[in-house]
GROMACS .gro file of C-alpha atoms in nm:
model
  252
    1UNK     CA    1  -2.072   0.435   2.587
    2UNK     CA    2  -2.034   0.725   2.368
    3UNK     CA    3  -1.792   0.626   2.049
    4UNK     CA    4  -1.619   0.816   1.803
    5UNK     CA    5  -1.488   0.624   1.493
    6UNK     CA    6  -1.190   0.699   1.259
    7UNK     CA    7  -1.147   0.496   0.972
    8UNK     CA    8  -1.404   0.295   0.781
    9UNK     CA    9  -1.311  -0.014   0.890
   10UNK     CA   10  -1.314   0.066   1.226
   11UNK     CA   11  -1.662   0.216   1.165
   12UNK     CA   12  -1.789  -0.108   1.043
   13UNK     CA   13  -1.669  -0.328   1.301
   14UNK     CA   14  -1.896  -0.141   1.552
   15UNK     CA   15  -2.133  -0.178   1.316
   16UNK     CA   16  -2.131  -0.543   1.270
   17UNK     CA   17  -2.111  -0.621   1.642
   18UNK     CA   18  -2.422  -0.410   1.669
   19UNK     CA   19  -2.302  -0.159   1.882
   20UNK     CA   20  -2.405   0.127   1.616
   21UNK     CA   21  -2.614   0.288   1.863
   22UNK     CA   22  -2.296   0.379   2.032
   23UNK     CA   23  -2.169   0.585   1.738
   24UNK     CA   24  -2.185   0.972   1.870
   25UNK     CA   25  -1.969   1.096   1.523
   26UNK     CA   26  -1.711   0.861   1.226
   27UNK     CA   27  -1.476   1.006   0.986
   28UNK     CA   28  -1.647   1.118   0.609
   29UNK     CA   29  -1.500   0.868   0.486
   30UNK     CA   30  -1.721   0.612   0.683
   31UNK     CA   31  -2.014   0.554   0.451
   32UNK     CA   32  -2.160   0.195   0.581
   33UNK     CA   33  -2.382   0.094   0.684
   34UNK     CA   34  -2.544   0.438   0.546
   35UNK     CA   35  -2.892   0.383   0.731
   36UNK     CA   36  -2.671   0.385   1.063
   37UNK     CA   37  -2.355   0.650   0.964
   38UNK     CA   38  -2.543   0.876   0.704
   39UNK     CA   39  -2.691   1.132   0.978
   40UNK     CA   40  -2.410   1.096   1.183
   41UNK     CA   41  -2.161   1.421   1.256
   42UNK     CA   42  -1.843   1.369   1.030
   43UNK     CA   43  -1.569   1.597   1.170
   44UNK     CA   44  -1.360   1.566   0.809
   45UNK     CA   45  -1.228   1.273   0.589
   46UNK     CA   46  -0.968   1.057   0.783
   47UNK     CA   47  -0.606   1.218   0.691
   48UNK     CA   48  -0.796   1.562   0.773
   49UNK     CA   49  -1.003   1.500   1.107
   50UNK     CA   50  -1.044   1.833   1.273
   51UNK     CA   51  -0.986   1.671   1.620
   52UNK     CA   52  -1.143   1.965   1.826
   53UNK     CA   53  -1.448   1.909   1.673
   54UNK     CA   54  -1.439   1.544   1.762
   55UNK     CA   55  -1.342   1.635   2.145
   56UNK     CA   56  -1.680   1.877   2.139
   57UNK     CA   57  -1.886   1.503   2.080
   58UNK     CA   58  -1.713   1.424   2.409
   59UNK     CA   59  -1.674   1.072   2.308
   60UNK     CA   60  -1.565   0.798   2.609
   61UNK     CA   61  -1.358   0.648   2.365
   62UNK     CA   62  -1.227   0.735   2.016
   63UNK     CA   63  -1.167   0.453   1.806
   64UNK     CA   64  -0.875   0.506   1.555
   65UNK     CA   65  -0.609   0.362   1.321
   66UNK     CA   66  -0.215   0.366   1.175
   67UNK     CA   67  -0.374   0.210   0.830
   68UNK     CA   68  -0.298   0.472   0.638
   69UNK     CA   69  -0.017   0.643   0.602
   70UNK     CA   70  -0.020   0.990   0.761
   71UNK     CA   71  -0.272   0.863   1.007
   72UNK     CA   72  -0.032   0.869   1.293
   73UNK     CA   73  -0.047   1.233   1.283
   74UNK     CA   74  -0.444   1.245   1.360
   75UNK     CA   75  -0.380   0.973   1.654
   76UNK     CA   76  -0.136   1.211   1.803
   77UNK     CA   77  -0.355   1.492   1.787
   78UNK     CA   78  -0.602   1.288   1.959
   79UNK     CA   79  -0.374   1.176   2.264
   80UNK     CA   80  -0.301   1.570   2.293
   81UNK     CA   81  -0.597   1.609   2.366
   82UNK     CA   82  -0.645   1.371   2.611
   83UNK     CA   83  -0.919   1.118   2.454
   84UNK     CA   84  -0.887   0.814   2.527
   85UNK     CA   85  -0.798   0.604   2.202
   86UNK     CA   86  -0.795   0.282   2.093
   87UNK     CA   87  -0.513   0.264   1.798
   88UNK     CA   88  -0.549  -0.040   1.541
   89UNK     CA   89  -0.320  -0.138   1.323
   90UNK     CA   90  -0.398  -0.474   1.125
   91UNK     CA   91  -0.132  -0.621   0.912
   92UNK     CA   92  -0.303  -0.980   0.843
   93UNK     CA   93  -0.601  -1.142   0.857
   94UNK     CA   94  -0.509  -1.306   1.210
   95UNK     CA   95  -0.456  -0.917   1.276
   96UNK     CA   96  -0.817  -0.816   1.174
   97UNK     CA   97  -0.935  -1.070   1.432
   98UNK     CA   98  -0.790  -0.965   1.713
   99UNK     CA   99  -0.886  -0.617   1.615
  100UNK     CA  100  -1.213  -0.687   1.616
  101UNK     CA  101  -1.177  -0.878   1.933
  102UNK     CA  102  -1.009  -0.569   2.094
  103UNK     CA  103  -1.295  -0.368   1.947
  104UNK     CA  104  -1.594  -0.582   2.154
  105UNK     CA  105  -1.403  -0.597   2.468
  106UNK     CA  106  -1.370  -0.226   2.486
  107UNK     CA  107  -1.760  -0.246   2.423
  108UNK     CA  108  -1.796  -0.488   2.710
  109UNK     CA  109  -1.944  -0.728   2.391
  110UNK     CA  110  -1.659  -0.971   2.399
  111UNK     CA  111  -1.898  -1.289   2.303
  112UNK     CA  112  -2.044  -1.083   1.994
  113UNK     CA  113  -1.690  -1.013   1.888
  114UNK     CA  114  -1.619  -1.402   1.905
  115UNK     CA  115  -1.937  -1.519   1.708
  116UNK     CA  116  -1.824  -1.244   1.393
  117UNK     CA  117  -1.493  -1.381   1.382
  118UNK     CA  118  -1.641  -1.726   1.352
  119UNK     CA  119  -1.876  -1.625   1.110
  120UNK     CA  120  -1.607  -1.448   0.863
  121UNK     CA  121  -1.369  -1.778   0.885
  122UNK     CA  122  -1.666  -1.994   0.813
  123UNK     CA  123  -1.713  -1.778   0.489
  124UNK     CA  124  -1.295  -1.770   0.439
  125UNK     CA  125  -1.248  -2.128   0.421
  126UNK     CA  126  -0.920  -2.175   0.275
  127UNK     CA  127  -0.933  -2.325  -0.098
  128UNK     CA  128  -0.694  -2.618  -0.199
  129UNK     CA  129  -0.476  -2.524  -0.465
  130UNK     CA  130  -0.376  -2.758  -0.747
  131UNK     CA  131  -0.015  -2.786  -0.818
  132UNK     CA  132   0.028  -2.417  -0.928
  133UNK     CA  133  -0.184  -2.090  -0.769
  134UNK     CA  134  -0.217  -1.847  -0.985
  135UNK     CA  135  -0.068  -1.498  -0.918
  136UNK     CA  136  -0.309  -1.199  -0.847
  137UNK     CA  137  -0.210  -0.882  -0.882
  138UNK     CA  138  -0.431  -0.655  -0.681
  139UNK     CA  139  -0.362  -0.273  -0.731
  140UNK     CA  140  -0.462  -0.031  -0.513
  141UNK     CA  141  -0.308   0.242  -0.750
  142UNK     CA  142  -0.232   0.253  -1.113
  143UNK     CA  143  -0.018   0.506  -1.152
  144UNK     CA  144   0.233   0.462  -0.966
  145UNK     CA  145   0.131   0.066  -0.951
  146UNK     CA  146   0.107   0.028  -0.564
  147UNK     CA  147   0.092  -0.331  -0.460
  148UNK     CA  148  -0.003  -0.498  -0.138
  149UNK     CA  149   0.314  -0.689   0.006
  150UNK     CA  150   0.337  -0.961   0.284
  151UNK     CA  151   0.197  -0.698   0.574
  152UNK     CA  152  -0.129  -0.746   0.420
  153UNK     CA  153  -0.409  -0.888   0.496
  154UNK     CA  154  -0.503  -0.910   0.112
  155UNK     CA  155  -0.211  -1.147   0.065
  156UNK     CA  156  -0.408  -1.373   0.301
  157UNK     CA  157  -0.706  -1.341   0.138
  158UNK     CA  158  -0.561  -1.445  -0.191
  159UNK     CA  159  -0.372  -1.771  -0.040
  160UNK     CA  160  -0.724  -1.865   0.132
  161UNK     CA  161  -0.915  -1.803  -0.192
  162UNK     CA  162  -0.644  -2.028  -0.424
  163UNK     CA  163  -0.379  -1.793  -0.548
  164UNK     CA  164  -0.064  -1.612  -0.443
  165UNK     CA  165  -0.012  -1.248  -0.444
  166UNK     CA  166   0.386  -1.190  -0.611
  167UNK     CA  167   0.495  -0.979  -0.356
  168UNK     CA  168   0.452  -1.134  -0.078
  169UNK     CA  169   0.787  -1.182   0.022
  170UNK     CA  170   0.816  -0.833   0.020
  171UNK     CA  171   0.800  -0.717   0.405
  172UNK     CA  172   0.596  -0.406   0.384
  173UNK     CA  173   0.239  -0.323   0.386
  174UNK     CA  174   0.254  -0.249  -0.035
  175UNK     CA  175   0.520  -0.180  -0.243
  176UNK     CA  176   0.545   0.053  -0.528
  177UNK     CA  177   0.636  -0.165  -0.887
  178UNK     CA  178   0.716  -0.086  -1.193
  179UNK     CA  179   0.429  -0.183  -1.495
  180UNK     CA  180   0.697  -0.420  -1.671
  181UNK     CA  181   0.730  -0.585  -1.296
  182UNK     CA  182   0.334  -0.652  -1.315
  183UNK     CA  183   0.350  -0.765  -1.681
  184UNK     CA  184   0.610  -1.035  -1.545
  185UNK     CA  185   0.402  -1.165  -1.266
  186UNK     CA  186   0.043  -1.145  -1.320
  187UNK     CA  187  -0.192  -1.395  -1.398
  188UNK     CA  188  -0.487  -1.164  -1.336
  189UNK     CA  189  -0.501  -0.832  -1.260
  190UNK     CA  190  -0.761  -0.685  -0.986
  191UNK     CA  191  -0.867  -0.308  -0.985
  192UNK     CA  192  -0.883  -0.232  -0.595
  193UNK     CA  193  -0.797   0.165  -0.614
  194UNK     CA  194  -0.793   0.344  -0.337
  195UNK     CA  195  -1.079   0.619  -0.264
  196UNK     CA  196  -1.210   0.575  -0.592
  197UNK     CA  197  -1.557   0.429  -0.665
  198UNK     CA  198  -1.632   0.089  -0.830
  199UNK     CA  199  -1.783   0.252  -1.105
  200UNK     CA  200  -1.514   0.488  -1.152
  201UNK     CA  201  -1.264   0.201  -1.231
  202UNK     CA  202  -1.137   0.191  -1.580
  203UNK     CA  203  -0.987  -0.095  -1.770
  204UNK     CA  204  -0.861   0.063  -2.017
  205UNK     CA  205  -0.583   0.264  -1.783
  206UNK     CA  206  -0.424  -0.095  -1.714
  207UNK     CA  207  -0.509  -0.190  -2.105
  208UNK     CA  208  -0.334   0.116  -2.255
  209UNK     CA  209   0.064   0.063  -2.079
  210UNK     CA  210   0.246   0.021  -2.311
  211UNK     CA  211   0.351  -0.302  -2.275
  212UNK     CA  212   0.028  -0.441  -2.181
  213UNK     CA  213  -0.037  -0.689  -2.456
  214UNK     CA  214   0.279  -0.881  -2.335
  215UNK     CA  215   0.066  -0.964  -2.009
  216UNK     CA  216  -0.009  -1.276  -1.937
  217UNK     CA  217  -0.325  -1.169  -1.752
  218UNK     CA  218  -0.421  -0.962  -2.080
  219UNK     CA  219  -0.342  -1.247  -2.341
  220UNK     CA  220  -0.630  -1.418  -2.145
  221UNK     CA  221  -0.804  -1.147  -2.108
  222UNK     CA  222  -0.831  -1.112  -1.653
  223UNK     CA  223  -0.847  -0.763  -1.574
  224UNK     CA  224  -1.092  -0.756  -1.298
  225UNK     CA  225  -1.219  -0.505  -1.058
  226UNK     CA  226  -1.337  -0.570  -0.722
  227UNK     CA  227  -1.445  -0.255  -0.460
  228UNK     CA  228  -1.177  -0.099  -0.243
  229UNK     CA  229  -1.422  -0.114   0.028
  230UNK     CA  230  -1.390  -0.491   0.036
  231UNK     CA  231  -1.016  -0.553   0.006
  232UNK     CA  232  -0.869  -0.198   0.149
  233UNK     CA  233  -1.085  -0.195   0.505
  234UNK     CA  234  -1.004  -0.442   0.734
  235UNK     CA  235  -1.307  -0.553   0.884
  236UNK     CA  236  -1.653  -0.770   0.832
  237UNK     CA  237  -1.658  -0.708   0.462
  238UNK     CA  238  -1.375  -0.855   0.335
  239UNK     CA  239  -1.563  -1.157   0.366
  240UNK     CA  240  -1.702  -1.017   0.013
  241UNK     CA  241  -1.334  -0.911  -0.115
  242UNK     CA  242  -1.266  -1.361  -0.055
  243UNK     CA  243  -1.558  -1.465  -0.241
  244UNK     CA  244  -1.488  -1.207  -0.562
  245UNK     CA  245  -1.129  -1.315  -0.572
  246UNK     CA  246  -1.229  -1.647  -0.518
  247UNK     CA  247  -1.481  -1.609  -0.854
  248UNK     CA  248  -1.186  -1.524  -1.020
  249UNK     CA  249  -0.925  -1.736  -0.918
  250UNK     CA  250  -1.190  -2.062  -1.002
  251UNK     CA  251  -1.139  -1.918  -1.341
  252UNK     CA  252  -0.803  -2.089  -1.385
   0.00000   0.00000   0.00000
């Protein structure tokens, strides 16, 4: 089966199920594993696919996604064309499961798509809290702070791994807050910006608000930083994003 992948995470799942050998093209923005995606064609980054060039790969299927916003213009364009597309849309963890179970049985690799998921909850377990979890505030912008909210798999991750994100009630995928919102609810801070490198994170943009040394997450001194690509994908590596937020919730 020829396969086309938009979206990192989607990219990744293949991956993992080792079904890369299927990959005829991903999305720029697809960089692992880079021995398997780094010579493959990249028809643009994901908001800015040119879709003709991905119908020339004449892919049998075209694997895409709604987690991004402006993403459901690319799957349209798709459809239009008449590729057959397989849409995902993860809002938690259990979501990401079934994803990847959809993903395998499209592949005709159901049992390999079983034996990942098992793997990842074995490395999720979920952590007993004591009598109070401390709140994480993971941004995956900081300026304007953008949050994730209940329709997030990260919110998961952080109840498994001890804590409790502060907008959780919230019923979106994130929310945008205001800094003196953070500087009320955080007990740690984590750097998870979107698009931007790990090494490109900065402390001192989240050290500089104004009202920063008010934070309870500064006074102690928990600004962390954990990569985008572990939290923001939705896929086999966020087994990686549970174990850093895990370090740092042990902390407390």
């Amino acid at each position: 089966m020829r396969v086309f992948s938009h979206t990192c995470s989607n990219t990744e799942i293949v991956c993992a199920l080792g079904a890369g050998s299927c990959l005829v093209g991903v999305d720029a923005d697809s960089d692992y594993p880079p021995d398997l995606v780094s010579a493959l064609p990249k028809p643009g980054r994901d908001l800015d696919l040119d879709t003709s060039m991905v119908a020339d790969l004449a892919p049998d299927l075209v694997l895409t996604s709604l987690t991004v916003p402006g993403h459901e213009r690319i799957v349209a364009e798709l459809e239009a064309l008449g590729l057959r597309t397989i849409t995902i849309d993860p809002l938690s963890l259990e979501d990401v499961y079934a994803s990847i179970a959809t993903i395998a049985a499209a592949l005709g690799i159901e049992q390999r798509g079983a034996d990942l998921i098992a793997q990842m909850r074995d490395q999720m377990p979920p952590v007993a809290a004591g009598t109070q979890r401390p709140r994480i505030a993971v941004e995956w912008w900081p300026k304007p702070v953008i949050v994730p909210a209940r329709q997030s798999w990260v919110s998961d991750l952080i109840e498994l791994a001890g804590g409790c994100n502060p907008w959780a009630d919230a019923e979106a995928k994130s929310v945008t807050v205001d800094h003196t919102e953070v500087a009320r609810q955080a007990d740690a801070v984590v750097m998870s910006w979107c698009g931007v490198p790990l090494e490109k994170y900065r402390a001192d943009v989240v050290l500089r608000r104004q009202e920063a040394r008010h934070w309870p997450a500064l006074v102690h001194g928990r600004v962390h930083a954990i990569s985008e690509a572990y939290l923001g994908r939705p896929g086999p590596r966020l087994v990686h994003g549970y174990a850093e937020l895990r370090k740092i919730i042990s902390t407390f």
